XYZ file of C-alpha atoms in Angstrom:
590
model
C 22.387 30.405 -5.464
C 24.983 28.487 -3.991
C 27.299 26.929 -6.466
C 28.991 23.574 -6.494
C 32.192 24.589 -5.963
C 30.429 27.230 -2.474
C 29.621 23.716 -0.638
C 33.528 22.461 -1.590
C 34.738 25.461 0.329
C 31.897 24.803 3.060
C 33.245 21.456 3.714
C 36.819 22.333 3.925
C 36.306 25.192 6.547
C 34.353 22.639 8.755
C 36.784 19.925 7.514
C 38.235 17.881 11.755
C 35.538 20.195 13.919
C 33.194 18.864 15.458
C 29.668 16.645 13.494
C 27.159 19.852 13.908
C 29.554 22.622 11.821
C 27.960 19.640 9.670
C 24.219 21.257 10.053
C 25.750 24.652 8.119
C 25.774 22.899 5.192
C 22.067 22.673 4.319
C 20.635 24.091 1.633
C 20.392 24.109 -2.027
C 23.549 23.891 -4.744
C 24.118 23.919 -7.930
C 26.308 21.625 -9.680
C 25.344 21.798 -13.521
C 23.561 18.949 -14.660
C 21.834 18.830 -11.732
C 20.855 20.780 -8.024
C 21.911 19.292 -4.991
C 19.641 19.916 -2.176
C 20.365 18.686 1.317
C 17.361 18.490 3.301
C 18.266 17.495 6.959
C 21.849 16.785 8.424
C 21.417 14.086 10.846
C 22.931 15.066 14.516
C 26.249 12.115 14.475
C 27.542 9.930 12.762
C 25.232 7.363 14.084
C 22.476 8.589 13.877
C 19.901 8.180 11.198
C 21.630 9.182 7.945
C 21.019 12.858 5.969
C 18.577 13.905 4.098
C 19.142 14.756 0.720
C 17.571 15.072 -2.663
C 18.848 16.087 -6.542
C 16.378 17.820 -8.683
C 16.920 17.533 -12.858
C 15.312 20.205 -14.825
C 13.032 17.736 -17.601
C 14.402 19.250 -20.621
C 17.870 17.805 -19.206
C 17.193 14.509 -18.690
C 15.750 14.009 -22.369
C 13.053 11.372 -21.255
C 10.017 11.403 -24.069
C 7.130 13.449 -23.212
C 5.204 10.906 -23.223
C 6.985 8.999 -20.383
C 6.748 11.647 -18.293
C 3.093 12.276 -18.572
C 1.188 11.490 -15.023
C -0.177 8.159 -15.028
C 0.839 5.090 -15.216
C 3.718 5.809 -17.013
C 5.131 8.458 -14.640
C 4.807 5.797 -12.156
C 6.424 3.530 -14.078
C 9.618 5.487 -15.066
C 9.898 6.686 -11.873
C 9.921 3.204 -10.510
C 12.319 3.092 -12.877
C 14.482 5.429 -12.193
C 14.521 3.944 -8.252
C 15.701 0.546 -9.420
C 18.443 2.164 -11.649
C 19.786 5.055 -8.958
C 19.595 1.861 -6.792
C 22.092 -0.326 -8.792
C 23.790 2.957 -8.828
C 24.541 3.794 -5.026
C 25.056 0.188 -4.282
C 28.117 0.132 -6.331
C 29.601 3.458 -3.900
C 27.667 2.065 -0.546
C 30.491 2.870 2.267
C 33.247 3.409 -0.212
C 33.859 6.213 1.606
C 35.496 6.092 5.004
C 34.256 6.507 9.232
C 32.624 5.337 12.155
C 28.944 4.559 12.057
C 26.752 4.792 9.440
C 30.160 7.052 7.339
C 29.595 6.460 3.724
C 26.156 5.226 3.221
C 24.562 6.759 0.358
C 20.901 4.549 -0.331
C 17.636 5.081 -1.594
C 13.993 2.803 -1.690
C 14.675 -1.057 -2.191
C 11.822 -1.179 -4.376
C 10.277 -4.475 -4.822
C 7.972 -5.976 -7.230
C 5.548 -3.981 -6.598
C 4.911 -0.903 -8.824
C 3.954 1.736 -6.027
C 3.934 5.891 -6.024
C 6.950 6.348 -4.005
C 9.287 9.714 -2.694
C 12.399 8.095 -3.599
C 11.433 10.105 -7.480
C 9.117 12.012 -8.621
C 8.853 13.462 -12.004
C 6.934 16.640 -12.377
C 6.323 19.463 -14.967
C 9.890 20.414 -15.506
C 12.020 18.212 -12.949
C 12.579 14.862 -12.302
C 13.450 15.036 -8.417
C 14.661 12.273 -6.779
C 15.647 11.879 -2.365
C 17.763 9.937 -1.134
C 20.248 9.700 2.331
C 23.862 10.286 2.634
C 25.755 9.208 5.996
C 27.374 12.094 6.068
C 31.271 10.683 6.735
C 33.438 10.671 10.082
C 36.421 10.125 12.249
C 33.992 9.396 15.567
C 32.496 12.855 16.146
C 34.814 14.610 14.119
C 33.505 16.014 10.412
C 35.709 13.635 8.309
C 35.165 16.665 4.780
C 37.526 15.298 2.480
C 35.222 12.219 2.300
C 32.550 13.977 2.900
C 33.629 15.724 -0.494
C 34.420 12.628 -2.922
C 30.860 11.707 -1.848
C 29.207 14.748 -3.397
C 32.050 15.645 -6.168
C 33.076 11.996 -7.303
C 30.647 9.796 -6.203
C 27.321 11.751 -6.790
C 27.355 12.974 -9.399
C 28.466 9.851 -11.705
C 25.282 8.264 -10.496
C 23.445 10.699 -11.627
C 24.536 11.069 -14.869
C 24.135 7.032 -15.369
C 20.781 7.547 -14.081
C 19.190 9.765 -14.816
C 20.249 10.736 -18.301
C 18.046 8.907 -21.592
C 20.925 9.086 -23.014
C 22.895 7.260 -21.003
C 20.458 4.101 -20.518
C 19.047 1.537 -22.522
C 16.007 3.395 -24.737
C 14.210 -0.214 -25.097
C 14.759 -0.880 -21.365
C 12.963 2.334 -20.315
C 10.407 1.750 -23.007
C 9.625 -1.613 -21.605
C 8.969 -0.497 -18.237
C 5.805 1.817 -20.054
C 5.034 0.318 -21.960
C 4.361 -3.180 -19.292
C 2.132 -0.439 -17.622
C 0.477 1.056 -19.718
C -0.375 -2.445 -21.596
C -1.559 -3.627 -17.438
C -3.520 0.183 -17.250
C -5.171 -0.860 -21.299
C -6.081 -4.578 -19.300
C -7.685 -2.904 -16.404
C -9.504 -0.790 -18.326
C -11.590 -3.554 -20.180
C -12.202 -5.615 -17.324
C -14.297 -2.898 -15.552
C -15.593 -2.682 -19.381
C -16.617 -5.765 -19.099
C -17.869 -6.548 -15.633
C -14.692 -8.820 -14.530
C -13.574 -8.393 -11.533
C -10.027 -10.154 -12.235
C -7.722 -11.669 -14.724
C -4.885 -14.134 -14.468
C -3.447 -14.374 -17.647
C -2.299 -17.587 -19.448
C 1.644 -18.048 -18.298
C 1.496 -16.494 -15.227
C 3.486 -17.576 -12.493
C 1.579 -17.479 -9.458
C 3.894 -19.442 -6.495
C 7.042 -16.909 -4.989
C 10.185 -18.266 -4.509
C 8.971 -18.435 0.207
C 7.411 -17.337 2.441
C 9.899 -14.689 3.296
C 10.876 -14.417 -0.450
C 8.076 -12.798 -3.142
C 10.056 -13.867 -5.621
C 8.685 -16.026 -7.976
C 9.303 -20.238 -7.897
C 11.467 -21.715 -9.857
C 10.121 -24.295 -11.667
C 5.879 -23.357 -10.938
C 3.733 -24.723 -12.911
C 2.207 -22.415 -14.795
C -1.256 -20.808 -15.262
C -3.855 -22.352 -17.834
C -7.028 -21.016 -18.036
C -9.415 -22.655 -18.524
C -11.348 -22.564 -21.862
C -15.267 -22.157 -20.110
C -13.087 -19.172 -18.649
C -10.854 -17.449 -21.102
C -10.993 -14.915 -21.991
C -9.512 -12.618 -25.211
C -7.997 -9.690 -24.770
C -6.010 -7.321 -27.340
C -3.109 -4.379 -25.531
C -2.050 -1.367 -26.749
C 2.129 -3.238 -26.978
C 1.607 -6.433 -26.319
C -1.112 -7.056 -28.643
C -3.130 -10.323 -27.963
C -3.652 -11.339 -24.185
C -5.460 -14.946 -23.037
C -6.004 -15.524 -19.661
C -8.586 -17.286 -17.246
C -11.900 -13.810 -16.761
C -13.443 -13.589 -13.175
C -16.868 -12.348 -13.652
C -18.747 -10.097 -10.963
C -20.790 -12.964 -8.551
C -19.317 -14.881 -6.162
C -17.298 -16.829 -6.943
C -16.075 -20.222 -5.182
C -12.103 -21.736 -5.278
C -12.298 -25.450 -4.023
C -9.692 -27.984 -4.034
C -7.093 -30.722 -2.440
C -4.933 -29.513 -0.360
C -1.569 -28.119 -1.027
C -3.461 -28.452 -4.808
C -2.938 -24.134 -5.255
C -5.881 -22.987 -3.787
C -4.499 -19.934 -1.152
C -1.624 -19.511 -3.670
C -4.356 -18.106 -6.127
C -5.744 -16.522 -3.672
C -2.776 -14.823 -2.881
C -1.772 -13.537 -5.995
C -5.587 -11.940 -6.641
C -5.460 -10.016 -3.404
C -1.987 -8.530 -4.806
C -3.362 -7.651 -8.217
C -4.697 -4.588 -6.804
C -0.878 -3.189 -7.278
C 1.012 -3.644 -10.879
C 4.551 -5.771 -10.872
C 7.781 -5.285 -12.590
C 8.441 -7.277 -16.001
C 10.112 -11.292 -14.541
C 6.879 -10.953 -11.685
C 5.259 -13.944 -12.993
C 2.122 -11.250 -12.378
C 2.653 -8.855 -14.379
C -1.104 -9.734 -15.266
C -2.362 -11.293 -13.037
C -4.306 -8.031 -11.896
C -7.782 -7.518 -9.522
C -10.418 -4.621 -9.182
C -8.025 -2.114 -7.999
C -10.525 -1.561 -4.395
C -10.700 -5.146 -3.578
C -9.866 -6.235 0.008
C -9.178 -9.072 1.635
C -11.464 -9.805 5.074
C -10.186 -11.807 7.810
C -10.985 -13.529 11.939
C -8.551 -10.733 13.483
C -9.114 -11.130 17.104
C -8.668 -8.945 19.504
C -8.359 -5.559 17.522
C -10.763 -2.438 17.460
C -13.995 -1.280 16.656
C -15.148 1.211 17.034
C -19.404 2.180 15.849
C -20.018 -0.259 13.323
C -22.930 -1.637 12.309
C -22.879 -4.726 12.768
C -26.452 -5.870 12.459
C -26.648 -6.930 9.094
C -24.035 -10.010 11.297
C -25.088 -9.936 14.182
C -27.823 -8.720 16.477
C -29.585 -9.723 20.091
C -25.991 -10.279 21.935
C -27.205 -11.822 24.962
C -25.695 -8.130 26.880
C -28.158 -6.067 24.827
C -25.390 -3.842 23.261
C -25.787 -2.138 20.132
C -24.502 -3.837 17.220
C -25.811 -0.973 15.018
C -23.255 1.119 16.408
C -21.065 -1.197 18.005
C -17.659 -0.488 19.920
C -15.417 -3.109 21.716
C -11.525 -2.670 22.028
C -11.150 -6.308 22.271
C -13.234 -7.845 19.201
C -14.104 -11.691 18.703
C -12.808 -13.036 15.618
C -16.623 -12.889 13.780
C -17.389 -9.606 15.345
C -14.169 -8.722 13.531
C -14.529 -10.371 10.623
C -18.484 -8.185 10.000
C -17.202 -5.645 10.858
C -13.807 -5.672 8.397
C -17.080 -6.902 5.354
C -18.546 -3.241 6.874
C -15.678 -1.163 6.414
C -14.815 -2.619 3.188
C -18.312 -1.662 1.716
C -17.900 2.201 3.428
C -14.120 1.938 2.039
C -15.947 1.283 -1.512
C -14.845 -1.623 -1.868
C -16.574 -3.801 -5.040
C -14.670 -7.373 -4.773
C -14.174 -9.315 -1.376
C -11.449 -11.405 -0.632
C -11.605 -14.413 1.652
C -9.796 -18.080 2.479
C -12.209 -20.044 4.899
C -8.046 -20.852 6.850
C -8.015 -17.745 8.199
C -11.591 -16.764 8.957
C -13.477 -17.442 11.760
C -15.779 -20.180 11.060
C -19.123 -19.213 13.463
C -19.106 -16.100 11.109
C -18.940 -18.151 7.790
C -20.997 -20.536 8.037
C -23.523 -22.828 10.581
C -24.827 -26.068 9.381
C -28.517 -27.991 9.601
C -27.408 -29.739 12.607
C -25.981 -27.165 15.276
C -29.448 -24.761 14.012
C -31.285 -27.726 15.138
C -28.997 -27.639 18.592
C -28.643 -24.597 18.605
C -31.877 -22.327 17.766
C -31.393 -19.561 15.905
C -33.569 -17.283 18.173
C -30.830 -18.120 20.481
C -27.951 -18.191 18.101
C -26.629 -13.605 17.306
C -24.405 -13.897 14.247
C -26.120 -14.619 10.643
C -23.312 -16.418 8.592
C -21.823 -15.033 5.370
C -23.563 -17.669 3.923
C -26.498 -15.756 4.208
C -25.605 -12.268 3.136
C -23.319 -13.084 0.194
C -25.426 -13.074 -2.103
C -27.439 -9.976 -0.866
C -24.166 -8.680 -0.691
C -23.914 -8.615 -4.333
C -26.806 -8.353 -6.176
C -28.090 -5.411 -3.213
C -24.825 -3.520 -2.296
C -23.279 -4.490 -6.046
C -20.157 -6.295 -3.856
C -18.675 -9.675 -5.802
C -16.806 -12.462 -3.541
C -13.994 -14.106 -4.633
C -14.032 -17.068 -1.928
C -11.476 -19.637 -0.686
C -13.363 -23.092 0.505
C -12.769 -26.451 1.482
C -14.671 -27.489 4.122
C -18.395 -26.847 3.739
C -19.907 -27.349 0.481
C -23.103 -24.627 1.614
C -21.206 -22.394 -0.383
C -21.935 -23.918 -3.786
C -25.540 -23.448 -3.580
C -24.570 -19.514 -3.624
C -22.232 -19.666 -5.974
C -21.780 -17.919 -9.575
C -18.600 -20.473 -10.803
C -16.608 -22.452 -9.083
C -13.185 -22.807 -9.700
C -11.534 -26.254 -8.706
C -7.422 -26.503 -8.380
C -6.045 -29.625 -9.256
C -3.054 -29.940 -9.391
C -2.128 -25.923 -9.385
C -3.966 -26.085 -12.265
C -7.725 -24.778 -12.536
C -10.900 -26.651 -13.729
C -14.552 -24.961 -14.241
C -16.789 -27.788 -12.082
C -19.286 -25.364 -11.796
C -22.156 -27.686 -14.059
C -20.730 -31.017 -12.147
C -21.535 -28.793 -8.904
C -24.901 -27.075 -9.464
C -26.043 -31.363 -10.467
C -25.197 -32.052 -7.659
C -26.843 -30.198 -5.669
C -29.648 -30.761 -6.844
C -30.344 -34.261 -4.943
C -28.442 -32.693 -2.037
C -30.963 -30.920 0.121
C -30.774 -27.322 -0.011
C -29.512 -25.736 3.802
C -30.303 -22.065 4.380
C -28.452 -19.497 1.666
C -30.900 -16.239 2.575
C -31.382 -14.010 5.389
C -34.229 -11.404 5.460
C -33.693 -7.623 6.224
C -30.754 -6.753 4.379
C -30.073 -3.151 4.087
C -27.030 -1.138 3.632
C -26.121 0.881 6.621
C -25.290 4.062 6.039
C -22.310 5.036 6.183
C -22.083 8.220 8.781
C -19.723 7.468 11.632
C -18.512 10.693 13.231
C -14.723 9.761 13.676
C -13.698 10.900 17.473
C -12.024 14.154 18.023
C -8.408 13.544 18.863
C -7.332 14.913 23.013
C -5.148 18.205 20.840
C -2.360 19.216 23.938
C -0.431 22.019 23.030
C 3.458 21.750 23.277
C 6.330 23.811 22.596
C 9.895 22.425 21.580
C 10.121 19.076 19.529
C 8.873 18.494 16.162
C 7.535 15.839 15.288
C 10.000 12.897 13.105
C 10.465 10.412 11.011
C 13.740 8.996 10.237
C 15.626 12.470 11.130
C 12.200 14.769 9.776
C 11.135 17.197 12.300
C 8.154 17.685 10.552
C 7.419 21.636 13.127
C 4.600 23.375 13.788
C 1.760 23.552 11.366
C -1.570 24.635 10.710
C -4.673 22.504 8.906
C -3.818 20.653 5.575
C -0.330 21.255 6.067
C -0.032 25.044 5.889
C 2.233 26.771 8.008
C 1.097 29.435 10.009
C 2.560 31.970 12.061
C -0.269 31.642 15.721
C 1.499 28.704 17.969
C -0.045 25.024 16.490
C -0.095 22.077 18.573
C 2.956 20.175 17.440
C 2.599 17.357 14.939
C 3.066 14.247 16.523
C 6.090 11.475 16.120
C 5.549 8.913 13.844
C 7.527 5.571 14.316
C 7.277 2.387 11.815
C 7.585 -1.059 12.324
C 8.254 -3.119 8.286
C 4.854 -3.195 7.526
C 3.155 -4.489 11.153
C 2.547 -1.208 12.579
C 3.257 1.997 13.198
C 2.821 4.221 16.628
C 1.747 8.367 16.691
C 3.349 8.958 19.668
C 3.280 6.017 22.074
C -0.197 5.172 19.984
C 0.383 2.006 18.246
C -1.727 0.967 14.944
C -1.688 -2.307 14.697
C -1.806 -3.372 10.596
C -0.363 -7.206 10.860
C -3.452 -8.589 9.185
C -4.541 -5.786 6.452
C -3.063 -8.432 3.992
C -2.285 -6.317 0.546
C -0.162 -4.041 2.785
C 3.092 -6.241 1.136
C 5.854 -2.243 1.126
C 6.928 -1.158 4.610
C 6.592 2.140 2.941
C 3.271 2.222 2.447
C 2.896 1.429 6.000
C 5.372 4.999 6.725
C 3.438 6.161 4.087
C -0.562 5.931 6.177
C 1.547 6.994 9.193
C 1.903 10.637 7.300
C -1.681 10.844 6.392
C -3.372 8.650 9.347
C -2.329 11.806 11.798
C -3.311 14.507 8.615
C -6.844 12.357 9.758
C -5.946 12.984 13.018
C -4.725 17.085 12.712
C -8.372 17.533 11.050
C -10.550 15.314 12.841
C -12.992 17.454 15.149
C -15.977 14.789 16.066
C -18.262 15.801 13.108
C -16.278 14.728 10.634
C -16.681 11.494 9.183
C -14.218 8.583 8.714
C -14.914 8.631 5.101
C -14.773 12.070 4.590
C -11.620 12.663 6.491
C -10.568 10.449 3.923
C -11.562 11.913 0.695
C -9.736 14.737 2.376
C -6.427 13.397 2.689
C -6.903 11.827 -0.616
C -7.217 15.613 -1.983
C -5.201 17.395 -0.114
C -2.978 14.493 -1.820
C -3.644 14.549 -5.075
C -2.594 18.703 -4.837
C 0.426 19.208 -3.012
C 1.873 15.533 -2.848
C 3.656 14.793 0.135
C 4.414 17.642 0.953
C 1.670 18.748 2.715
C 2.311 15.763 5.235
C 5.888 15.583 5.977
C 7.115 19.427 6.940
C 9.605 20.993 6.391
C 11.046 18.166 4.554
C 10.381 15.179 2.153
C 11.987 12.288 3.564
C 12.970 9.162 1.289
C 10.771 6.274 1.866
C 7.217 7.133 1.304
C 4.641 5.532 -0.977
C 1.482 6.047 -1.464
C -1.020 3.889 0.152
C -4.904 2.762 -1.275
C -7.951 4.408 0.270
C -8.508 0.659 1.400
C -5.647 0.321 3.695
C -6.097 4.175 4.604
C -9.933 3.548 5.891
C -8.140 0.278 7.625
C -5.021 2.345 10.012
C -8.519 4.532 10.459
C -10.362 1.628 12.028
C -7.973 0.212 14.001
C -6.698 3.874 15.415
C -6.918 3.142 19.214
C -5.516 6.216 20.044
C -5.784 9.147 22.634
C -9.301 10.616 21.215
C -11.726 12.108 22.829
C -16.184 11.979 21.519
């Protein structure tokens, strides 16, 4: 293996040459305390920065072995290290001079959630950190002295101050890992006790603004109603008290601006762990929870929505319903079935973003439009069966219809941002009103055997797929490189959390509200590309998703990314992978 001094000599040899001469630097270099690997060199100083990673032996890094274990502890340490090295990079960013992106040193900027990211991976033997460097040039002429400054001065200092335990505050490292272990322990308590969500007393739910996920200063701390309060003992924090939501149907009501949607948004993000200081560290929700909403215009492919929609005027079969342009009600009906198919045990619904005719039909409307003329069975009439026969709980924010009071197991009123359990009072009031129809006949769980259509395969030659400079190359099934000619992998582009595209086919994810980090969307794009490569017209959506996650568990991102793994990917949940598969309209043939 080449040494660091070999890289220095090669750098000086290409100084003042044209920019493509940088390409010859790709490879691995031993710097003694760490290994530097130049994975991909940018084409010019204005292109996406070069991809680089470093490797430090675990025994040299010196972190307690328990902190490096797979699971919550290891993920928390990886997240801590990304944030730590980001601070270091910010200090040295653009201190090397040049044109375009010259001197840029960047790594993932983590949000409030703790996610499994490609930027840092801890294996059995090493700590691996991926990041980007803008190789310096003036115009398109190499400025090797500036890159030498980055690689031999700035970078070693960043590594030394970030990836070696002896240079860090042990209490800060311990706090990050201990918080993750407490969160994991609390999630286990919820599973054992049959609970779908927990909101700790003192939690801060409101966010700073619509464009900031930081906690809002001066917010009213959450205080659990006594009737719903539970106390658990965690391994490090000790006792914790908060509001526990049991399985079943829970209704959240209250006046406008009293905190109903804020509570629901905290619950929908509770599928992820959050960092200390976020305010939602112990707002935890069933990890399979799905936020449902109407989504006008989305595509639906072969979904059995007959539980909710039947006898359409055009006689279209709703047992295998397809449309490129769904209405609000059909899109929400499909979302319920797709959520069940993805294994969700909890639906989260806000009346404000739902299709009214899908949610409820009052008695007067049923008198005017008789049931025989209405193809929609409202969610109100299915929600009890969804729980009692399919095991799927619901937490629903309602503000306009009292019909849901009759189907709720628990009714929570938000009053000036404070929760009040009003179940008993409301049930007494229900006895004095005419009970609406709250259950429809013929409930049955659909069989989830939807086959994903075979994609049209085009044999191409030449360029490989690309993401942020990544060249995928030609690869066979399950990410294996083959000697025979392979179908070229589709090019990936992403646009924040809103969408990603494979070649020219765009997958719209705007209304998948639990996608809170653009790196999860990036990760989804890679997994979807794999699923499309494996689709043969016979595999079901469920099988494709299972194969993708099984491969990720076995080989990590390397199985999906081609010649190198870029920084900037985060592992999605199974539910988001299903959502992306269900929204893919692209070039397929059945």
